[in-house]
Amino acid sequence: MKEIEEETSLKDYMRVLFKRKWTIFAIVITGLLAVLIVNFFMSPVYKATSTILISQSGAQQAIFGGVEGYSIFEGVDGIETQIEILKSYSIAQGVAEKLSADIFEKVQAENIEKKRESYGWLMNFLDRLYSKIKNVVASIIFANKDKNDNIEVESPLKDTIKQIRDSITVNAVKKTNMIEISCENNNPELAAEIANTIAAVFVDKSLIINRSKASEVKKFIEEQLLEKEKELTEEEEKLQYERSLEKLPDQELRLVRLERAVKVSENIYLLLLEKYQEARINEVMEFRDIRIIDKALAPDGPIKPRKMLNLAIGGILGLMLGVMLAFFMEQWNK
């Protein structure tokens, strides 16, 4: 009896689907057409990626004697720190200063022009609609001008910096000291240019920081060297004075201690002198902790929109909606 009821229920379902097949078909076609329209009007997004390598400089190891504690690039924390620096405002500002001031506006204008060539009639209609809306908004703004005199207008550079920061993603390559810098943009050449410029600005800033560190180290060693030189001179004078006196029992002990102190001071002085010479060389050297491994190339194809995936999703959703609507209409008619 139960099997008969299940068979009857299945037949009812099939009867409803067959009865409302044109409704379901219409919903599926509508969904596919909607996705096609969206796909055609969505601007393509291209992704370009550059790769950099972060490693501790041999010059730093020479200055500090290879002490691991001085390395800021060791382990996960060091890589994460560099990732945050890459995403920082100062790096984006350096990139914006190297790019053309109106680069994003030019790319946007090119995309609009391409769409206008393909869908001229629709773009003209949208332009007229946009102009009317803009006039209405402008009249409202000017009507309230006295109330909004203190509104700050963002500079073009600030807007460019924001767009650069919004367009990039920075990720560490697993189990390595490498970082990938990716940029997404509607223009493939601009995406590659931004990714490469970020890497270049980051390397340049790293070089400046390294030179600054070398100068600080040289200054510190120089101060210690002068202090040790003064101390050594005083100890040598004391030693000469003690040698000029008549030899007494406790004087010999003082003499031995002074000779030992002078010898220790001489060794420290020579070591500091060696490190000072290294620091002078490192100050003028272009030692780099960061190197560009792979430069970003303009991608051949966009990563978005994924047209076939969008069509598949649109078709499935349309089918589901059509089936649901078919059963709803059947129940409604009852």
PDB file of C-alpha atoms in Angstrom, residues 189-297:
ATOM      1  CA  GLU A 189      49.300  46.293 -18.190  1.00  0.00           C
ATOM      2  CA  LEU A 190      48.380  48.508 -15.233  1.00  0.00           C
ATOM      3  CA  ALA A 191      47.920  45.463 -12.964  1.00  0.00           C
ATOM      4  CA  ALA A 192      51.458  44.317 -13.806  1.00  0.00           C
ATOM      5  CA  GLU A 193      52.870  47.845 -13.453  1.00  0.00           C
ATOM      6  CA  ILE A 194      51.370  48.317  -9.970  1.00  0.00           C
ATOM      7  CA  ALA A 195      52.603  44.905  -8.746  1.00  0.00           C
ATOM      8  CA  ASN A 196      56.127  45.609 -10.035  1.00  0.00           C
ATOM      9  CA  THR A 197      56.189  49.176  -8.685  1.00  0.00           C
ATOM     10  CA  ILE A 198      55.145  48.007  -5.215  1.00  0.00           C
ATOM     11  CA  ALA A 199      58.018  45.511  -5.213  1.00  0.00           C
ATOM     12  CA  ALA A 200      60.473  48.152  -6.442  1.00  0.00           C
ATOM     13  CA  VAL A 201      59.374  50.756  -3.869  1.00  0.00           C
ATOM     14  CA  PHE A 202      59.600  48.143  -1.110  1.00  0.00           C
ATOM     15  CA  VAL A 203      63.156  47.184  -2.151  1.00  0.00           C
ATOM     16  CA  ASP A 204      64.214  50.853  -2.301  1.00  0.00           C
ATOM     17  CA  LYS A 205      62.797  51.580   1.160  1.00  0.00           C
ATOM     18  CA  SER A 206      64.545  48.491   2.510  1.00  0.00           C
ATOM     19  CA  LEU A 207      67.842  49.755   1.088  1.00  0.00           C
ATOM     20  CA  ILE A 208      67.345  53.145   2.748  1.00  0.00           C
ATOM     21  CA  ILE A 209      66.576  51.458   6.084  1.00  0.00           C
ATOM     22  CA  ASN A 210      69.655  49.228   5.781  1.00  0.00           C
ATOM     23  CA  ARG A 211      71.878  52.214   5.066  1.00  0.00           C
ATOM     24  CA  SER A 212      70.388  54.023   8.029  1.00  0.00           C
ATOM     25  CA  LYS A 213      71.078  51.008  10.254  1.00  0.00           C
ATOM     26  CA  ALA A 214      74.664  50.814   8.997  1.00  0.00           C
ATOM     27  CA  SER A 215      75.153  54.518   9.769  1.00  0.00           C
ATOM     28  CA  GLU A 216      73.743  54.050  13.279  1.00  0.00           C
ATOM     29  CA  VAL A 217      76.036  51.057  13.870  1.00  0.00           C
ATOM     30  CA  LYS A 218      79.056  53.005  12.608  1.00  0.00           C
ATOM     31  CA  LYS A 219      78.217  55.935  14.888  1.00  0.00           C
ATOM     32  CA  PHE A 220      77.813  53.630  17.891  1.00  0.00           C
ATOM     33  CA  ILE A 221      81.132  51.849  17.216  1.00  0.00           C
ATOM     34  CA  GLU A 222      82.844  55.196  16.655  1.00  0.00           C
ATOM     35  CA  GLU A 223      81.670  56.436  20.063  1.00  0.00           C
ATOM     36  CA  GLN A 224      82.821  53.218  21.743  1.00  0.00           C
ATOM     37  CA  LEU A 225      86.142  53.423  19.917  1.00  0.00           C
ATOM     38  CA  LEU A 226      86.843  56.951  21.150  1.00  0.00           C
ATOM     39  CA  GLU A 227      85.882  56.007  24.691  1.00  0.00           C
ATOM     40  CA  LYS A 228      88.072  52.876  24.644  1.00  0.00           C
ATOM     41  CA  GLU A 229      90.965  54.831  23.105  1.00  0.00           C
ATOM     42  CA  LYS A 230      90.798  57.347  25.949  1.00  0.00           C
ATOM     43  CA  GLU A 231      90.615  54.554  28.510  1.00  0.00           C
ATOM     44  CA  LEU A 232      93.579  52.749  26.932  1.00  0.00           C
ATOM     45  CA  THR A 233      95.684  55.931  26.939  1.00  0.00           C
ATOM     46  CA  GLU A 234      94.992  56.468  30.633  1.00  0.00           C
ATOM     47  CA  GLU A 235      95.915  52.872  31.488  1.00  0.00           C
ATOM     48  CA  GLU A 236      99.146  53.082  29.483  1.00  0.00           C
ATOM     49  CA  GLU A 237     100.112  56.286  31.311  1.00  0.00           C
ATOM     50  CA  LYS A 238      99.463  54.609  34.662  1.00  0.00           C
ATOM     51  CA  LEU A 239     101.556  51.611  33.585  1.00  0.00           C
ATOM     52  CA  GLN A 240     104.498  53.820  32.585  1.00  0.00           C
ATOM     53  CA  TYR A 241     104.245  55.664  35.879  1.00  0.00           C
ATOM     54  CA  GLU A 242     104.274  52.429  37.900  1.00  0.00           C
ATOM     55  CA  ARG A 243     107.308  51.151  35.973  1.00  0.00           C
ATOM     56  CA  SER A 244     109.245  54.342  36.768  1.00  0.00           C
ATOM     57  CA  LEU A 245     108.835  53.859  40.535  1.00  0.00           C
ATOM     58  CA  GLU A 246     111.086  51.757  42.756  1.00  0.00           C
ATOM     59  CA  LYS A 247     110.007  48.143  42.906  1.00  0.00           C
ATOM     60  CA  LEU A 248     108.092  47.347  46.100  1.00  0.00           C
ATOM     61  CA  PRO A 249     106.257  44.093  46.979  1.00  0.00           C
ATOM     62  CA  ASP A 250     102.681  45.390  46.446  1.00  0.00           C
ATOM     63  CA  GLN A 251     103.796  47.512  43.510  1.00  0.00           C
ATOM     64  CA  GLU A 252     104.623  44.386  41.480  1.00  0.00           C
ATOM     65  CA  LEU A 253     101.057  43.149  41.963  1.00  0.00           C
ATOM     66  CA  ARG A 254      99.638  46.457  40.757  1.00  0.00           C
ATOM     67  CA  LEU A 255     101.980  46.339  37.785  1.00  0.00           C
ATOM     68  CA  VAL A 256     100.760  42.883  36.760  1.00  0.00           C
ATOM     69  CA  ARG A 257      97.127  44.003  37.015  1.00  0.00           C
ATOM     70  CA  LEU A 258      97.788  47.119  34.969  1.00  0.00           C
ATOM     71  CA  GLU A 259      99.587  45.150  32.243  1.00  0.00           C
ATOM     72  CA  ARG A 260      96.658  42.719  32.068  1.00  0.00           C
ATOM     73  CA  ALA A 261      94.147  45.613  31.893  1.00  0.00           C
ATOM     74  CA  VAL A 262      96.149  47.304  29.132  1.00  0.00           C
ATOM     75  CA  LYS A 263      96.275  44.056  27.140  1.00  0.00           C
ATOM     76  CA  VAL A 264      92.496  43.542  27.457  1.00  0.00           C
ATOM     77  CA  SER A 265      91.828  47.153  26.458  1.00  0.00           C
ATOM     78  CA  GLU A 266      94.148  46.794  23.445  1.00  0.00           C
ATOM     79  CA  ASN A 267      92.269  43.675  22.270  1.00  0.00           C
ATOM     80  CA  ILE A 268      88.885  45.402  22.653  1.00  0.00           C
ATOM     81  CA  TYR A 269      90.206  48.480  20.858  1.00  0.00           C
ATOM     82  CA  LEU A 270      91.515  46.432  17.932  1.00  0.00           C
ATOM     83  CA  LEU A 271      88.207  44.551  17.686  1.00  0.00           C
ATOM     84  CA  LEU A 272      86.240  47.811  17.681  1.00  0.00           C
ATOM     85  CA  LEU A 273      88.610  49.247  15.080  1.00  0.00           C
ATOM     86  CA  GLU A 274      87.996  46.230  12.833  1.00  0.00           C
ATOM     87  CA  LYS A 275      84.229  46.520  13.234  1.00  0.00           C
ATOM     88  CA  TYR A 276      84.426  50.251  12.570  1.00  0.00           C
ATOM     89  CA  GLN A 277      86.160  49.653   9.244  1.00  0.00           C
ATOM     90  CA  GLU A 278      83.481  47.079   8.331  1.00  0.00           C
ATOM     91  CA  ALA A 279      80.739  49.553   9.271  1.00  0.00           C
ATOM     92  CA  ARG A 280      82.309  52.247   7.073  1.00  0.00           C
ATOM     93  CA  ILE A 281      82.316  49.856   4.112  1.00  0.00           C
ATOM     94  CA  ASN A 282      78.748  48.683   4.782  1.00  0.00           C
ATOM     95  CA  GLU A 283      77.527  52.271   4.968  1.00  0.00           C
ATOM     96  CA  VAL A 284      78.358  52.854   1.304  1.00  0.00           C
ATOM     97  CA  MET A 285      77.500  49.338   0.084  1.00  0.00           C
ATOM     98  CA  GLU A 286      74.125  48.516  -1.510  1.00  0.00           C
ATOM     99  CA  PHE A 287      73.444  45.424   0.560  1.00  0.00           C
ATOM    100  CA  ARG A 288      69.867  44.247   0.188  1.00  0.00           C
ATOM    101  CA  ASP A 289      67.649  42.123   2.400  1.00  0.00           C
ATOM    102  CA  ILE A 290      64.923  42.007  -0.257  1.00  0.00           C
ATOM    103  CA  ARG A 291      65.248  40.886  -3.861  1.00  0.00           C
ATOM    104  CA  ILE A 292      62.732  40.693  -6.686  1.00  0.00           C
ATOM    105  CA  ILE A 293      62.566  37.066  -7.855  1.00  0.00           C
ATOM    106  CA  ASP A 294      59.807  37.298 -10.477  1.00  0.00           C
ATOM    107  CA  LYS A 295      58.476  40.447 -12.097  1.00  0.00           C
ATOM    108  CA  ALA A 296      54.765  40.622 -12.842  1.00  0.00           C
ATOM    109  CA  LEU A 297      53.762  40.142 -16.472  1.00  0.00           C
TER     110      LEU A 297
END
